[in-house]
Coordinates of C-alpha atoms and ligand atoms in Angstrom, one line a residue:
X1 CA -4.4 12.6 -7.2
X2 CA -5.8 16.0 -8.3
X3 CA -3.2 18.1 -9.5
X4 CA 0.1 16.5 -8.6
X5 CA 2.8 16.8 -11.3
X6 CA 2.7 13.0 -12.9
X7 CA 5.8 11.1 -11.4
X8 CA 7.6 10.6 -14.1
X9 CA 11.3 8.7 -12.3
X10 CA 12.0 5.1 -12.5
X11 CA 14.2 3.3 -10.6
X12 CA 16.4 0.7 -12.2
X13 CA 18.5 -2.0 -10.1
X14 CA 21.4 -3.0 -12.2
X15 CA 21.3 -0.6 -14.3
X16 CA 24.7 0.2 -15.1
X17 CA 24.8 -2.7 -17.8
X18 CA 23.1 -5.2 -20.2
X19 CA 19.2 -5.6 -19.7
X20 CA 19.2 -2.5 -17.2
X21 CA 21.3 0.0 -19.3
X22 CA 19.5 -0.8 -23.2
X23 CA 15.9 -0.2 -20.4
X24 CA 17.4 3.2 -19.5
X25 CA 17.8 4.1 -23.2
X26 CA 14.5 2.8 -24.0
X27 CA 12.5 4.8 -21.2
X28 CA 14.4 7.6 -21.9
X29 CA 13.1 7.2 -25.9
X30 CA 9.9 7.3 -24.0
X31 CA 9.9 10.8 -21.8
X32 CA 10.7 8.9 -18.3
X33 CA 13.8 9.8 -15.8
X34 CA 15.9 6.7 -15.5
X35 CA 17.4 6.5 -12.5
X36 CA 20.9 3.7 -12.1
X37 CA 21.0 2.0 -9.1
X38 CA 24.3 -0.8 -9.2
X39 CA 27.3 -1.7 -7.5
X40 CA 30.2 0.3 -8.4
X41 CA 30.7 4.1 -8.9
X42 CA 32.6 3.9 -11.9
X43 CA 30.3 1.8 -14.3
X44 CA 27.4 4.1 -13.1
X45 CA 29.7 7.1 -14.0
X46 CA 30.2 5.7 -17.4
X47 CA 26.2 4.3 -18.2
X48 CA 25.4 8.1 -17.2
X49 CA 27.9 9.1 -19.6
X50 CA 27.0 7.0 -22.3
X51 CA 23.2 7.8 -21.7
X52 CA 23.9 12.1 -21.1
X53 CA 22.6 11.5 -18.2
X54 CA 24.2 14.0 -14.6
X55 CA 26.2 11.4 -12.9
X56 CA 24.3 12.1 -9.7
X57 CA 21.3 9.9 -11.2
X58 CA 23.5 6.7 -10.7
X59 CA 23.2 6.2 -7.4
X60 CA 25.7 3.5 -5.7
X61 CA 22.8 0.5 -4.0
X62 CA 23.5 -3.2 -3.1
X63 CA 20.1 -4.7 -3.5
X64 CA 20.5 -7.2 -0.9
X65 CA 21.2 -4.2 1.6
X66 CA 17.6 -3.4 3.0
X67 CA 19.1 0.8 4.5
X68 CA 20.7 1.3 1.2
X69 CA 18.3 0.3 -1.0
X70 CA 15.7 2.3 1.2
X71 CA 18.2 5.4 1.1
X72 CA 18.4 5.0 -2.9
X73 CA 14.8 4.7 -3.4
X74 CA 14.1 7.7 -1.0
X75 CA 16.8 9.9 -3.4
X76 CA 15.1 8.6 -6.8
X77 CA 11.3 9.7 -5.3
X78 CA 12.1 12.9 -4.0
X79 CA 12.7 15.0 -7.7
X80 CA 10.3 13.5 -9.9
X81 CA 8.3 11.0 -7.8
X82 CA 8.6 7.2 -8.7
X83 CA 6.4 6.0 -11.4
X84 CA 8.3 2.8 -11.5
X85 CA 11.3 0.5 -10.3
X86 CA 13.1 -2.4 -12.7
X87 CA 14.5 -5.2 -11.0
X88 CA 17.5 -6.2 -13.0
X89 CA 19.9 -6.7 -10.6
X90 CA 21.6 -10.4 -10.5
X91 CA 24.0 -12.5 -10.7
X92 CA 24.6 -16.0 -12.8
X93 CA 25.1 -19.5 -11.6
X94 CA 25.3 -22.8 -13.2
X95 CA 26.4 -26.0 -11.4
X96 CA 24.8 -29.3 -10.8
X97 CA 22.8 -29.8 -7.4
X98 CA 25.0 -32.1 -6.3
X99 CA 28.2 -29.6 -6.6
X100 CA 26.1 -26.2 -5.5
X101 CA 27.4 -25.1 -1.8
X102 CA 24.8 -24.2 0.2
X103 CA 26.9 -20.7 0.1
X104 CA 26.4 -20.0 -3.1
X105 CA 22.9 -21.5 -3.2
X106 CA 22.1 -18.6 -0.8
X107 CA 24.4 -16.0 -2.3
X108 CA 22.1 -16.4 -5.4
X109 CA 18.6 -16.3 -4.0
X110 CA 20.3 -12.8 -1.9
X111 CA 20.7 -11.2 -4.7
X112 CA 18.4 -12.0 -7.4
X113 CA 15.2 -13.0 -5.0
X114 CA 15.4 -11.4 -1.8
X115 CA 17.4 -8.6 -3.6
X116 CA 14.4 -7.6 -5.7
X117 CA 12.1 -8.4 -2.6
X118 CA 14.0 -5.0 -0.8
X119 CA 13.5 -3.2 -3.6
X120 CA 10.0 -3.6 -4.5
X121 CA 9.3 -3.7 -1.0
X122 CA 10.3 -0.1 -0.7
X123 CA 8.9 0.8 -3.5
X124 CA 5.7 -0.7 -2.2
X125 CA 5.6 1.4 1.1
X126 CA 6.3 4.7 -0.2
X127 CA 3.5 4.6 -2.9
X128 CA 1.2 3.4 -0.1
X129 CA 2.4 6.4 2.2
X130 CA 1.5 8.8 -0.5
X131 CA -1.5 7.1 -2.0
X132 CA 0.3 7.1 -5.3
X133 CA 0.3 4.5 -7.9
X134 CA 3.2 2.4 -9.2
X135 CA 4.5 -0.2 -11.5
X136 CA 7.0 -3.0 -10.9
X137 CA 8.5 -5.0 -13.2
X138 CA 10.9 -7.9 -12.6
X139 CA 13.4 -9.5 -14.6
X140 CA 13.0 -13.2 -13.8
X141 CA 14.4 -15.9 -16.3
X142 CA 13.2 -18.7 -18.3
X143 CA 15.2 -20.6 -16.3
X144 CA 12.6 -20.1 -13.6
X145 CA 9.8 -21.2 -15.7
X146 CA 11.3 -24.6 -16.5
X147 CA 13.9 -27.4 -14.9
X148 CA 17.7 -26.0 -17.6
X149 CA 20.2 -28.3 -16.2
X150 CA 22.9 -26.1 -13.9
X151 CA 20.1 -23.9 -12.9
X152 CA 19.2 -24.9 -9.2
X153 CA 20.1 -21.9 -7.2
X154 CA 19.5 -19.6 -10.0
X155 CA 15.9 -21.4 -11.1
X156 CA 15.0 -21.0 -8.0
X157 CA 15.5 -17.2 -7.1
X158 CA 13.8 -16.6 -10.7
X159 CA 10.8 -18.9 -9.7
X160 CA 10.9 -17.7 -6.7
X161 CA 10.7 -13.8 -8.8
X162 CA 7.9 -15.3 -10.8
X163 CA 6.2 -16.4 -7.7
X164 CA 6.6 -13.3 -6.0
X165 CA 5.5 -11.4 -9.0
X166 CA 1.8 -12.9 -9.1
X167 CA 1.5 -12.3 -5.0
X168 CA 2.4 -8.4 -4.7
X169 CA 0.5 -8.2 -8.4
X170 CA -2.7 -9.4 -5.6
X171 CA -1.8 -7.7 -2.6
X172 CA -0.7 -4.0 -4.6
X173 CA -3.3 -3.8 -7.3
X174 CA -6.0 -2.6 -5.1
X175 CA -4.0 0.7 -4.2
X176 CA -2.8 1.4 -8.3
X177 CA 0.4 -0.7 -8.3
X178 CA 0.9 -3.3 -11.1
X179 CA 3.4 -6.1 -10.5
X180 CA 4.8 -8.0 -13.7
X181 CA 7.5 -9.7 -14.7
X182 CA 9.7 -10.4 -17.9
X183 CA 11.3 -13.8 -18.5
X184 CA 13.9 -13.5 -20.9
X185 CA 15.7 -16.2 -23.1
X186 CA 18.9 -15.6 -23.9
X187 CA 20.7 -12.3 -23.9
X188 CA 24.2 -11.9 -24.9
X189 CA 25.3 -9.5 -22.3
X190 CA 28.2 -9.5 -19.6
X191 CA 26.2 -12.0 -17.3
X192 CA 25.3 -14.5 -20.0
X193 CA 29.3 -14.5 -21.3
X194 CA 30.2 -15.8 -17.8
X195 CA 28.1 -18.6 -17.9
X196 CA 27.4 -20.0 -21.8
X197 CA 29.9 -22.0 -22.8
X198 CA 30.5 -22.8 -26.7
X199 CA 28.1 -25.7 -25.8
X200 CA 25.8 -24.0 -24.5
X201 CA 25.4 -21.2 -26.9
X202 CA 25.1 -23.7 -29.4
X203 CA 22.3 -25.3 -27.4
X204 CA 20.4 -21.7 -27.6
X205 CA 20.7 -21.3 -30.8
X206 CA 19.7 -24.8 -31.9
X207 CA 16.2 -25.1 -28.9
X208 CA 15.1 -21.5 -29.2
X209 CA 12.7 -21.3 -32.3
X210 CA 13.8 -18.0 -33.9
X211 CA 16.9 -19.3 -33.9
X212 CA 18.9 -16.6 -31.9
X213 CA 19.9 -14.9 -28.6
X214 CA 18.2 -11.7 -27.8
X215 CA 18.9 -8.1 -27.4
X216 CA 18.9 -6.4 -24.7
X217 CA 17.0 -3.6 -26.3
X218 CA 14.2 -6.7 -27.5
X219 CA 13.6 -7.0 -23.6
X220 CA 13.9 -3.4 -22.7
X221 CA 11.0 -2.9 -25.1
X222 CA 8.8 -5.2 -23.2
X223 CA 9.9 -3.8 -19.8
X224 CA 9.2 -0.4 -21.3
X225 CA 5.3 -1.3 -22.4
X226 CA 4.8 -2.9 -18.7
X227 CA 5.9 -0.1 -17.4
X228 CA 3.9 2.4 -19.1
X229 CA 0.1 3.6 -19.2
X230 CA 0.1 0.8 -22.3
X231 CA -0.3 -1.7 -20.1
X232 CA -2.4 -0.1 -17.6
X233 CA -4.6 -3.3 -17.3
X234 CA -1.7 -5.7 -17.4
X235 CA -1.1 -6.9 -14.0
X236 CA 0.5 -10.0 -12.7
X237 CA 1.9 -11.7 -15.9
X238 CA 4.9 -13.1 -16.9
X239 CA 5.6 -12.4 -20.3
X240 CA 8.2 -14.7 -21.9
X241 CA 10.7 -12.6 -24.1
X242 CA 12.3 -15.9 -25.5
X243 CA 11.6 -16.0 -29.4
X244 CA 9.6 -19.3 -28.7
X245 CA 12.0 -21.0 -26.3
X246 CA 9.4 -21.8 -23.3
X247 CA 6.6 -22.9 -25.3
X248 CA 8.1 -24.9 -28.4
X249 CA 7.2 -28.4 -28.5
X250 CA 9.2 -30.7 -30.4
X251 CA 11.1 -29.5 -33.5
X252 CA 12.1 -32.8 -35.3
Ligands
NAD301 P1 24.6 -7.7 -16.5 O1 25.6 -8.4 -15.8 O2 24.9 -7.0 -17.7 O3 23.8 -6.7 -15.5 C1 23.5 -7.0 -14.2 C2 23.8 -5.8 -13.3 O4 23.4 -6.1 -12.0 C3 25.3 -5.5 -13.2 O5 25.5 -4.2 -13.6 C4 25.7 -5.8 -11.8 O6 26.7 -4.9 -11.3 C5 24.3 -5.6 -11.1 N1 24.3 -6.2 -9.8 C6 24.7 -7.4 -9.4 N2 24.5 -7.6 -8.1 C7 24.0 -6.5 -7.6 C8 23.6 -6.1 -6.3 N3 23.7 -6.9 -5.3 N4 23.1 -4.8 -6.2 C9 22.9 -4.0 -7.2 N5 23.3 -4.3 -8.5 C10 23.8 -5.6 -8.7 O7 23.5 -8.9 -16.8 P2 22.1 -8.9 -17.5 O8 22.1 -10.0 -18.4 O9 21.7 -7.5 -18.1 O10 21.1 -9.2 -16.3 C11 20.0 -8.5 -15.9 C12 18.9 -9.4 -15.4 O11 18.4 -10.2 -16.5 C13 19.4 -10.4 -14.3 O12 18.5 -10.4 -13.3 C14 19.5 -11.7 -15.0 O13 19.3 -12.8 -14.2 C15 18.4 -11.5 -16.0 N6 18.5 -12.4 -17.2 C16 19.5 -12.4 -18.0 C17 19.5 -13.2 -19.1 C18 20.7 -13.2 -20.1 O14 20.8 -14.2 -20.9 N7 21.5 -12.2 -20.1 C19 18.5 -14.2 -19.3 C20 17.5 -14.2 -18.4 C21 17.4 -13.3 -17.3

């Protein structure tokens, strides 16, 4: 690697809000060049904004759209070079098995498993082109670590993240590329609101140990310390940011 300039950009799907925003601020905090990749032009516009960020580093990507997502992680690698690529991006789902469409059953894994399959994929190649090293880190779910009721499609592309995680962890690490992922509880952000219910925040608050939700800045710590030269020997974990939820045992 001799005297190349240290690549210094991350890419971060979903970025515009909730868990991929509060990691822009926090790898911002840290020296790194966040880079937005999301849906719409206008919430990227106003997450640039909010983080004094040039507009131009929100870049508009569908992560279930293999030439887009190619084209967005060709723009972020060509200033800085990538050091790193967060996959946020996803959508919520909860339904019984019985009342899940096949559609949205495959809508879901599109976006939150194959989604962040594009993405890392991408990633992947180009550091292999260059014969640079990388870091990946997913967002997966604890809902993809055990069996929440409503959670088939959505378990599923979040095991199926998990899954993925400890594969490309194998195949990348011998060229310098760490693959992890972070399993969060639950977050109050835009995406939980949609799906917890009165009941179901209740439920949270009641099963998870430290007896709260999250922050989205609580996981964007963790996603900041995979991402980094701290965790240069971490490769291929899941690490639960929960407050206790996946491993408590009973509590009465
Ligand atoms: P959020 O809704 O605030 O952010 C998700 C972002 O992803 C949005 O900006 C949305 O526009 C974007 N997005 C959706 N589909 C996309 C696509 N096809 N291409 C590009 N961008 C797309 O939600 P969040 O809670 O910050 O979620 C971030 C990640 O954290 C998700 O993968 C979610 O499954 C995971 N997660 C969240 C919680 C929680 O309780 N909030 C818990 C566990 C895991």
């Amino acid at each position: 690697m001799g005297n190349k300039i240290k690549a210094n950009a991350i890419a971060i799907t979903g970025g515009a809000s909730g868990i991929g925003l509060a990691t822009a601020h926090s790898l911002l905090g840290r020296g790194y060049e966040p880079w937005l990749l999301d849906l719409k032009r206008e919430t990227l516009d106003n997450a640039c904004d909010e983080l004094g960020l040039a507009r131009d580093r929100g870049i508009v990507c569908d992560v279930s759209d293999e030439v887009s997502v190619e084209q967005a992680i060709r723009t972020v690698s060509a200033n800085m070079g990538l050091a790193g690529i967060v996959n946020s991006a996803g959508i919520a789902f909860d339904r019984p098995a019985v009342e899940t469409s096949v559609e949205d059953f495959k809508r879901i894994l599109d976006v939150n498993l194959t989604g962040s399959f594009i993405v890392s994929r991408a990633a992947a190649r180009l550091w292999m082109e260059r014969g640079e090293a990388g870091s990946i880190v997913n967002i997966s779910s604890v809902s993809g670590l055990c069996g929440n009721k409503g959670r088939t499609a959505y378990g599923a592309s979040k095991g199926g993240i998990n899954l993925m995680t400890l594969v490309m962890a194998n195949e990348l690490g011998p060229i310098g590329v760490r693959v992890n992922a972070v399993a969060p509880g639950p977050i109050d952000t835009p995406l939980a609101r949609v799906v917890h219910t009165e009941d179901v925040r209740r439920q949270w608050n009641e099963r998870v140990p430290l007896g709260r939700y999250g922050t989205t800045d609580e996981i964007a710590r963790a996603v900041t310390f995979l991402l980094s030269d701290d965790a240069s020997y971490v490769n291929g974990q899941i690490l639960a940011v929960d407050g206790g939820f996946i491993n408590a045992g009973l509590s009465a």
